Amino acid sequence: MNTVHKSLPQLKESDQPPFPDISSLWQATAEDGPKLSTLNRELQYDVAIIGGGYTGMSTARYLAAKGLSPVILEASRIGWGASGRNGGVVEGKYRVTLSDVANRFGLEASRRMYNLAHEAVDHVEELIDAYSITAANYQQNGTMRCAHHKTALATLVQENEWVRKTFGDTSTRVLDAGEMYHETGSRDFWGGILNSHGGTIHPLNFARGIARGLADCGVDIFEESPVVKIEHHSDGVKLYTLGGVINASQIVIATDAYTNITGATNAVTKTIVPFRSAMIATEPLDLAGVSTPLHDGRSYSETRRMMRWFRKNGNRLMYGGRGAFGKSDSESAFRALEAAMRKQFPQLENVKITHRWSGLVALTLDAVPHLGRLNARTTYAMGYNGLGVAMASNMGKYVAEVVTGGKPSLGMITEAELKSIPFYSFRAPGVRMVAGWYQLLDRLGY
Ligand SMILES: Cc1cc2nc3c(=O)[nH]c(=O)nc-3n(C[C@H](O)[C@H](O)[C@H](O)COP(=O)(O)OP(=O)(O)OC[C@H]3O[C@@H](n4cnc5c(N)ncnc54)[C@H](O)[C@@H]3O)c2cc1C
């Protein structure tokens, strides 16, 4: 089939989703991606993947490896969602502790999730090697958890000990307050844990490099092709974009926190809460005549629930944390982030901020990602809770298994039932209320 479809849905111009430019450091320093076209005709594939981020692209890779023909439909440009604007921290972590998972779901579920987290970090290197993505600049200098309170440090050390004893993990080292000062140049931390497994990348170059690798292997990717309507028929599904139609046997929804940009994926919209996360980047520190002992290629994240994190990228400092709660960037949220950075690193008092941007992370009720089937023709994978660089770019392996009828066992990720967020329409005030509660717990160290 290769004809322009005669019965495209009648869409008004206002149905075209808004895609504001992202003024990120990544956007300013990225290599060009592959030249991709916009869908303007009717085509047939085995699997239509909605979303051109790490999850969608990883899924395409593993479906193609199984001999199927996948197509990726991206509403904007590859990596326009969280995959091209995140902090670039590569780590295998969940927002729940593995000891808690063991208590609630059994040791096997916990072990599966531990293995998956490790595998996901290793997989980043595998992908980079497979597609020669040197521009991703993967530096494996580890990730550091920084305890903002003595109670938080005790909890961190206890969990670390449990993981070490239970799974034989040897990749971590506990640091005291003096070592943390030596490491970070900040007196804010009671101690911390350095995990040597993981590091940092350039996330947009990583996304564009995967897209180029897929395109070179013959996988079709259409940009600026938002899926606006899905029809289920007895012999398959029809996905309508603004300019064309895809006929397929199966759909994969890989839209994470950007699920609501059109109504086509409404079936999963209410299972996640989009939460805005913001980032700032400084001018090169040597230009400003200052320095920090932070290692390039290592990431640092606080134990606060309302977490702040930082890393160096070359000679710039990048600092991230909670953004605004609204639909777009907020001046006051950026100012608060800047003030927090200067308080934590007083030597940066006069350093200029050159880039500021934000994006959405998808929170789930049980704080873990979800992978499963909605119906006989639809698979979803989403809800990385802000920890998707390694996890989402590896998830396609298991999505492809589910699409082809398999039942991978990934602990809570595949076992937990997909639940809608209760009182979804009150999510914005709800997120604010929870944020206030988290800030209080952070002050108390819990
Ligand atoms: C500011 C920020 C910092 C972060 N930092 C880190 C970090 O340092 N480390 C880490 O591990 N994780 C981090 N994350 C989280 C991580 O980036 C995400 O978990 C991950 O990128 C999710 O990938 P994805 O492919 O599932 O979703 P996305 O990359 O968000 O892709 C979803 C895509 O779906 C498209 N889409 C939506 N609806 C449609 C439709 N109807 N038709 C076609 N396309 C559609 C969107 O345009 C979007 O491009 C961060 C996130 C943000 C926002």
XYZ file of C-alpha atoms and ligand atoms in Angstrom:
499
model
C 0.000 0.000 0.000
C 1.574 3.298 -0.927
C -1.146 5.802 -1.691
C -2.232 9.013 -0.027
C -5.139 8.104 2.184
C -8.417 9.592 1.033
C -10.164 9.678 4.390
C -7.743 11.323 6.791
C -9.500 12.691 9.854
C -10.629 16.266 9.376
C -8.324 18.132 11.717
C -8.276 21.772 12.558
C -4.950 23.596 12.724
C -5.433 23.782 16.492
C -5.211 19.959 16.639
C -1.527 20.215 15.748
C 0.239 19.817 19.093
C 2.488 22.693 20.158
C 6.168 21.840 20.117
C 8.109 24.682 21.706
C 11.850 24.859 21.067
C 14.051 23.570 23.839
C 16.831 25.954 24.794
C 18.927 23.218 26.360
C 22.677 22.898 26.450
C 22.163 19.591 24.620
C 20.260 21.230 21.793
C 22.999 23.842 21.467
C 25.802 21.276 21.299
C 24.219 18.276 19.548
C 25.269 16.732 16.277
C 22.610 16.641 13.574
C 20.338 13.628 13.592
C 19.538 11.558 10.496
C 17.307 13.151 7.850
C 13.844 11.727 8.450
C 10.600 12.414 6.671
C 7.045 13.107 7.738
C 4.366 10.500 7.043
C 2.308 11.622 4.034
C 0.820 8.377 2.699
C -0.686 5.058 3.741
C 1.734 2.287 4.690
C 1.695 -1.171 6.246
C 3.973 -2.518 9.029
C 3.873 -5.276 11.615
C 4.138 -2.922 14.596
C 3.444 0.814 14.904
C 5.381 2.453 17.728
C 4.062 5.756 19.055
C 6.884 7.911 20.439
C 10.441 8.528 19.232
C 12.286 8.504 22.557
C 14.548 5.826 24.038
C 11.637 3.425 24.705
C 10.200 3.619 21.195
C 13.581 3.329 19.503
C 14.754 0.479 21.710
C 11.507 -1.337 20.954
C 12.039 -0.884 17.206
C 15.556 -2.282 17.511
C 14.465 -5.480 19.216
C 11.383 -5.992 17.035
C 13.538 -5.694 13.918
C 15.961 -8.214 15.451
C 13.013 -10.633 15.676
C 12.392 -10.227 11.944
C 9.346 -7.963 12.292
C 8.832 -4.634 10.520
C 8.408 -1.807 13.040
C 7.707 1.859 12.295
C 8.253 4.761 14.695
C 5.847 7.700 14.655
C 7.174 10.723 16.520
C 4.953 13.741 17.037
C 7.862 16.203 16.931
C 11.549 15.403 16.369
C 13.477 12.385 17.654
C 14.405 13.051 21.280
C 12.030 16.027 21.593
C 10.521 14.427 24.726
C 12.473 13.614 27.871
C 15.036 11.540 25.959
C 16.699 14.579 24.389
C 16.580 16.955 27.336
C 17.364 14.926 30.453
C 20.381 15.169 32.761
C 22.234 12.411 30.913
C 22.787 10.409 34.095
C 23.211 6.717 33.358
C 22.266 4.724 36.438
C 20.368 1.608 37.412
C 18.080 2.774 40.140
C 14.423 2.778 41.197
C 12.414 5.138 43.370
C 11.641 2.160 45.616
C 14.267 0.275 47.591
C 15.028 -3.308 46.612
C 14.672 -4.433 50.251
C 11.148 -2.994 50.239
C 10.372 -4.806 46.963
C 11.616 -8.047 48.583
C 9.378 -7.502 51.617
C 6.285 -6.788 49.561
C 6.745 -8.923 46.429
C 9.324 -11.529 47.436
C 13.075 -11.889 46.978
C 12.815 -13.208 43.419
C 10.978 -10.067 42.227
C 13.627 -7.934 43.914
C 16.462 -9.942 42.354
C 14.894 -9.603 38.900
C 14.698 -5.831 39.300
C 18.278 -5.654 40.592
C 19.503 -7.642 37.580
C 17.454 -5.491 35.203
C 18.950 -2.279 36.621
C 22.495 -3.603 36.136
C 21.704 -4.924 32.694
C 20.205 -1.554 31.671
C 23.409 0.310 32.558
C 25.567 -2.194 30.636
C 23.139 -1.974 27.730
C 23.878 1.757 27.243
C 27.457 0.876 26.358
C 26.267 -1.981 24.151
C 23.982 0.368 22.185
C 26.696 2.977 21.830
C 29.085 0.321 20.498
C 26.486 -1.212 18.182
C 25.696 2.119 16.502
C 29.118 3.812 17.049
C 27.564 6.722 18.944
C 30.809 8.364 20.042
C 29.047 11.752 20.240
C 27.095 10.411 23.224
C 30.397 10.865 25.094
C 29.639 8.124 27.613
C 31.928 8.536 30.606
C 31.668 5.779 33.183
C 32.890 7.649 36.230
C 30.101 6.460 38.506
C 27.113 7.976 40.236
C 27.084 9.387 43.732
C 24.200 9.588 46.202
C 24.671 12.504 48.573
C 22.939 12.276 51.993
C 21.373 15.601 52.943
C 20.614 14.477 56.540
C 22.010 11.984 59.033
C 18.786 9.945 59.010
C 18.937 9.803 55.201
C 22.559 8.628 55.413
C 21.646 5.837 57.852
C 18.850 4.635 55.523
C 21.167 4.802 52.514
C 23.924 2.818 54.219
C 21.458 0.214 55.514
C 19.986 -0.369 52.027
C 23.455 -0.479 50.491
C 24.469 -3.165 52.988
C 21.324 -5.183 52.225
C 21.982 -5.093 48.472
C 25.637 -5.991 49.002
C 24.814 -8.997 51.189
C 21.734 -10.181 49.278
C 22.948 -9.839 45.691
C 26.722 -9.759 46.224
C 26.955 -6.239 44.759
C 30.495 -4.890 44.986
C 30.116 -1.728 42.929
C 29.547 0.696 45.825
C 31.633 2.480 48.469
C 30.372 4.464 51.487
C 31.889 7.937 51.989
C 31.865 10.023 55.192
C 31.201 13.777 55.407
C 34.903 14.658 55.013
C 35.248 12.538 51.885
C 32.058 14.079 50.500
C 33.509 17.556 50.979
C 36.676 16.434 49.239
C 34.556 14.970 46.383
C 32.042 17.775 45.922
C 33.467 20.896 47.524
C 30.161 21.277 49.377
C 29.679 21.024 53.149
C 26.012 20.086 52.712
C 26.394 16.324 52.932
C 26.557 13.951 55.887
C 28.041 11.240 53.734
C 27.205 9.361 50.594
C 27.593 6.327 48.402
C 29.647 6.127 45.251
C 28.459 3.550 42.742
C 31.120 2.843 40.139
C 28.566 1.346 37.722
C 27.235 4.091 35.423
C 28.129 7.666 34.585
C 26.994 10.357 32.175
C 26.178 10.874 28.507
C 25.045 13.590 26.101
C 21.393 12.492 25.984
C 20.356 14.131 22.723
C 23.375 12.789 20.852
C 22.562 9.381 22.340
C 18.956 9.629 21.043
C 19.977 10.903 17.607
C 22.710 8.266 17.379
C 20.201 5.481 18.050
C 17.870 6.959 15.410
C 20.718 7.043 12.893
C 21.660 3.438 13.722
C 18.073 2.288 13.261
C 17.630 4.215 10.019
C 20.884 2.725 8.676
C 19.461 -0.739 9.435
C 16.321 0.061 7.446
C 13.897 0.909 10.263
C 11.392 3.569 9.174
C 11.020 6.574 11.472
C 8.617 9.411 10.736
C 9.046 12.753 12.505
C 6.441 15.494 12.871
C 3.850 12.755 12.562
C 1.677 12.851 15.699
C -0.756 9.966 15.972
C -4.104 11.661 16.437
C -6.484 8.739 16.123
C -6.362 4.952 16.444
C -8.992 2.605 15.009
C -9.267 -1.069 15.922
C -10.514 -3.402 13.165
C -10.923 -7.167 13.156
C -7.798 -7.584 11.003
C -5.559 -4.973 12.646
C -5.233 -1.341 13.669
C -5.170 1.923 11.745
C -3.180 4.848 13.106
C -3.900 8.282 11.654
C -1.323 11.040 11.727
C -1.975 14.531 10.374
C -0.750 13.494 6.929
C -0.982 9.725 6.574
C -2.115 6.357 7.829
C -0.320 3.300 9.173
C -1.923 -0.134 9.086
C -0.393 -2.552 11.579
C -1.070 -5.705 13.552
C 0.216 -4.300 16.842
C 0.731 -0.929 18.533
C 3.309 0.033 21.153
C 2.657 3.146 23.241
C 6.023 4.660 24.203
C 4.974 8.202 25.031
C 5.918 8.377 28.757
C 5.188 11.807 30.295
C 4.129 13.224 26.901
C 1.222 10.818 26.612
C -1.414 13.538 26.582
C -0.173 15.613 23.646
C -2.959 14.133 21.538
C -6.033 12.191 22.632
C -4.985 9.045 20.719
C -3.302 7.443 23.720
C -5.976 8.399 26.251
C -6.213 4.804 27.446
C -2.965 5.176 29.423
C -2.936 8.919 30.133
C -4.360 8.552 33.609
C -1.816 5.962 34.730
C 0.973 8.527 35.073
C 1.351 12.008 36.513
C 3.580 14.294 34.418
C 5.905 16.203 36.749
C 8.046 19.084 35.531
C 11.771 18.835 36.116
C 14.114 21.742 35.331
C 17.794 22.155 34.567
C 20.308 24.972 34.344
C 23.848 25.006 32.966
C 26.609 27.481 33.762
C 29.137 29.103 31.491
C 32.479 27.187 31.366
C 33.855 27.552 34.901
C 37.410 28.317 33.769
C 36.075 31.356 31.900
C 34.632 32.556 35.191
C 37.915 31.808 36.979
C 36.409 29.270 39.423
C 36.540 25.509 39.857
C 34.886 22.613 41.701
C 36.363 19.231 42.595
C 33.401 17.475 40.909
C 34.503 14.778 38.457
C 33.505 15.151 34.834
C 31.460 12.093 33.847
C 30.168 11.459 37.361
C 26.686 12.380 38.558
C 25.666 13.544 42.013
C 22.116 13.286 43.352
C 20.764 14.202 46.746
C 18.736 11.894 48.965
C 15.910 14.455 49.240
C 12.551 13.374 47.897
C 12.454 16.756 46.142
C 15.810 15.760 44.755
C 18.407 18.096 43.278
C 21.206 16.697 41.191
C 24.286 18.021 39.471
C 27.082 16.974 37.183
C 29.815 18.534 35.149
C 29.705 18.548 31.388
C 33.133 19.488 30.170
C 33.852 22.526 32.278
C 30.269 23.603 32.913
C 28.185 22.727 35.939
C 24.677 21.450 35.297
C 22.185 21.605 38.119
C 18.682 20.122 38.102
C 15.663 19.794 40.284
C 11.965 20.373 40.599
C 10.686 22.811 37.996
C 7.335 24.503 37.897
C 4.137 22.575 38.428
C 2.407 24.151 35.443
C 2.360 23.362 31.750
C 5.475 25.323 30.886
C 8.728 26.695 32.278
C 8.491 29.115 35.147
C 10.864 31.994 35.790
C 10.508 31.593 39.559
C 11.352 27.862 39.409
C 14.551 28.618 37.461
C 15.450 31.371 39.938
C 14.912 28.964 42.864
C 17.147 26.379 41.200
C 19.855 28.967 40.580
C 19.672 30.152 44.202
C 19.956 26.536 45.438
C 23.022 25.994 43.234
C 24.770 29.148 44.475
C 23.986 28.270 48.103
C 25.403 24.779 47.686
C 28.458 25.992 45.760
C 29.228 29.508 47.058
C 32.255 29.770 44.747
C 29.779 29.926 41.832
C 28.235 33.158 43.141
C 29.085 35.209 40.049
C 29.054 32.481 37.438
C 26.656 33.105 34.538
C 23.806 30.731 33.728
C 23.847 30.192 29.972
C 21.094 27.598 29.480
C 17.797 26.873 31.243
C 15.209 24.307 30.226
C 12.726 21.830 31.582
C 10.863 18.661 30.651
C 8.331 16.228 31.990
C 8.984 13.034 33.899
C 6.230 10.443 34.339
C 5.484 9.465 37.922
C 3.532 6.299 38.697
C 1.541 5.374 41.792
C 3.950 2.632 42.842
C 7.064 4.561 41.709
C 8.262 1.931 39.178
C 7.954 1.824 35.375
C 5.185 -0.290 33.859
C 5.288 -2.666 30.933
C 2.298 -4.701 29.847
C -0.605 -5.186 27.499
C -3.702 -3.004 27.296
C -5.481 -5.355 24.909
C -4.658 -8.016 22.314
C -3.102 -5.430 19.985
C -1.634 -2.791 22.304
C 1.485 -2.873 24.491
C 2.680 0.021 26.662
C 5.963 0.815 28.453
C 6.201 4.007 30.490
C 6.482 5.646 33.891
C 10.215 5.774 34.495
C 9.834 8.236 37.377
C 12.725 10.341 36.095
C 15.139 7.384 35.826
C 14.808 6.354 32.217
C 18.102 6.901 30.389
C 19.405 3.384 30.990
C 16.067 1.771 31.793
C 14.034 3.047 28.808
C 16.804 2.441 26.296
C 16.940 -1.202 27.443
C 13.177 -1.698 27.870
C 12.549 -2.383 24.181
C 14.073 -5.843 24.643
C 11.164 -6.777 26.909
C 8.526 -4.758 25.026
C 9.409 -6.773 21.911
C 8.972 -9.953 23.955
C 5.499 -8.877 25.100
C 4.484 -7.827 21.561
C 5.394 -11.287 20.290
C 3.388 -13.053 22.989
C 6.089 -13.534 25.643
C 5.689 -12.866 29.350
C 8.968 -11.488 30.690
C 9.273 -11.473 34.451
C 10.581 -8.123 35.682
C 9.290 -7.970 39.245
C 6.898 -5.091 39.919
C 7.455 -3.685 36.418
C 5.501 -6.471 34.765
C 3.536 -7.835 37.727
C 1.874 -4.672 38.979
C -1.554 -3.989 37.593
C -1.812 -0.790 35.525
C -3.818 1.491 37.782
C -5.301 4.868 36.999
C -4.269 7.665 39.325
C -7.266 8.288 41.623
C -8.806 11.770 41.321
C -6.733 12.366 38.162
C -8.313 15.726 37.403
C -6.966 17.002 40.729
C -3.404 15.957 39.870
C -1.949 19.493 39.718
C -3.041 20.534 43.246
C -2.302 16.949 44.335
C 1.298 17.153 43.082
C 1.709 20.515 44.862
C 0.366 19.050 48.099
C 2.612 15.990 47.873
C 5.579 18.259 47.052
C 4.921 20.278 50.219
C 4.736 17.065 52.262
C 7.986 15.807 50.677
C 9.735 19.079 51.518
C 8.788 18.593 55.160
C 10.050 14.972 55.139
C 13.272 16.169 53.475
C 13.870 18.655 56.277
C 13.395 15.851 58.803
C 15.705 13.562 56.839
C 13.135 10.868 55.981
C 14.655 17.402 32.850
C 14.764 15.890 32.909
C 15.910 15.320 33.432
C 16.026 13.925 33.481
N 17.217 13.398 33.887
C 17.395 12.059 33.834
C 18.673 11.508 34.116
O 19.655 12.233 34.326
N 18.806 10.155 34.124
C 17.743 9.322 33.851
O 17.906 8.086 33.897
N 16.536 9.824 33.504
C 16.336 11.170 33.468
N 15.147 11.690 33.072
C 14.082 10.756 32.623
C 14.328 10.203 31.221
O 14.718 11.235 30.348
C 13.043 9.534 30.709
O 12.635 8.560 31.651
C 13.223 8.842 29.375
O 13.803 9.710 28.433
C 11.868 8.351 28.856
O 12.015 7.935 27.513
P 10.750 7.586 26.653
O 11.217 7.202 25.323
O 9.902 6.597 27.385
O 9.897 8.934 26.608
P 10.225 10.323 25.848
O 11.646 10.493 25.560
O 9.546 11.396 26.633
O 9.513 10.146 24.446
C 8.129 10.136 24.280
C 7.864 10.696 22.895
O 6.507 10.409 22.530
C 6.103 11.414 21.633
N 4.649 11.368 21.536
C 3.738 11.575 22.510
N 2.477 11.426 22.013
C 2.616 11.115 20.702
C 1.687 10.850 19.659
N 0.371 10.875 19.873
N 2.167 10.560 18.424
C 3.507 10.491 18.180
N 4.423 10.747 19.144
C 3.983 11.046 20.390
C 6.661 12.696 22.246
O 6.773 13.732 21.294
C 8.010 12.220 22.808
O 9.085 12.556 21.948
C 14.969 13.083 33.028
C 13.814 13.662 32.500
C 13.714 15.049 32.426
C 12.468 15.648 31.837
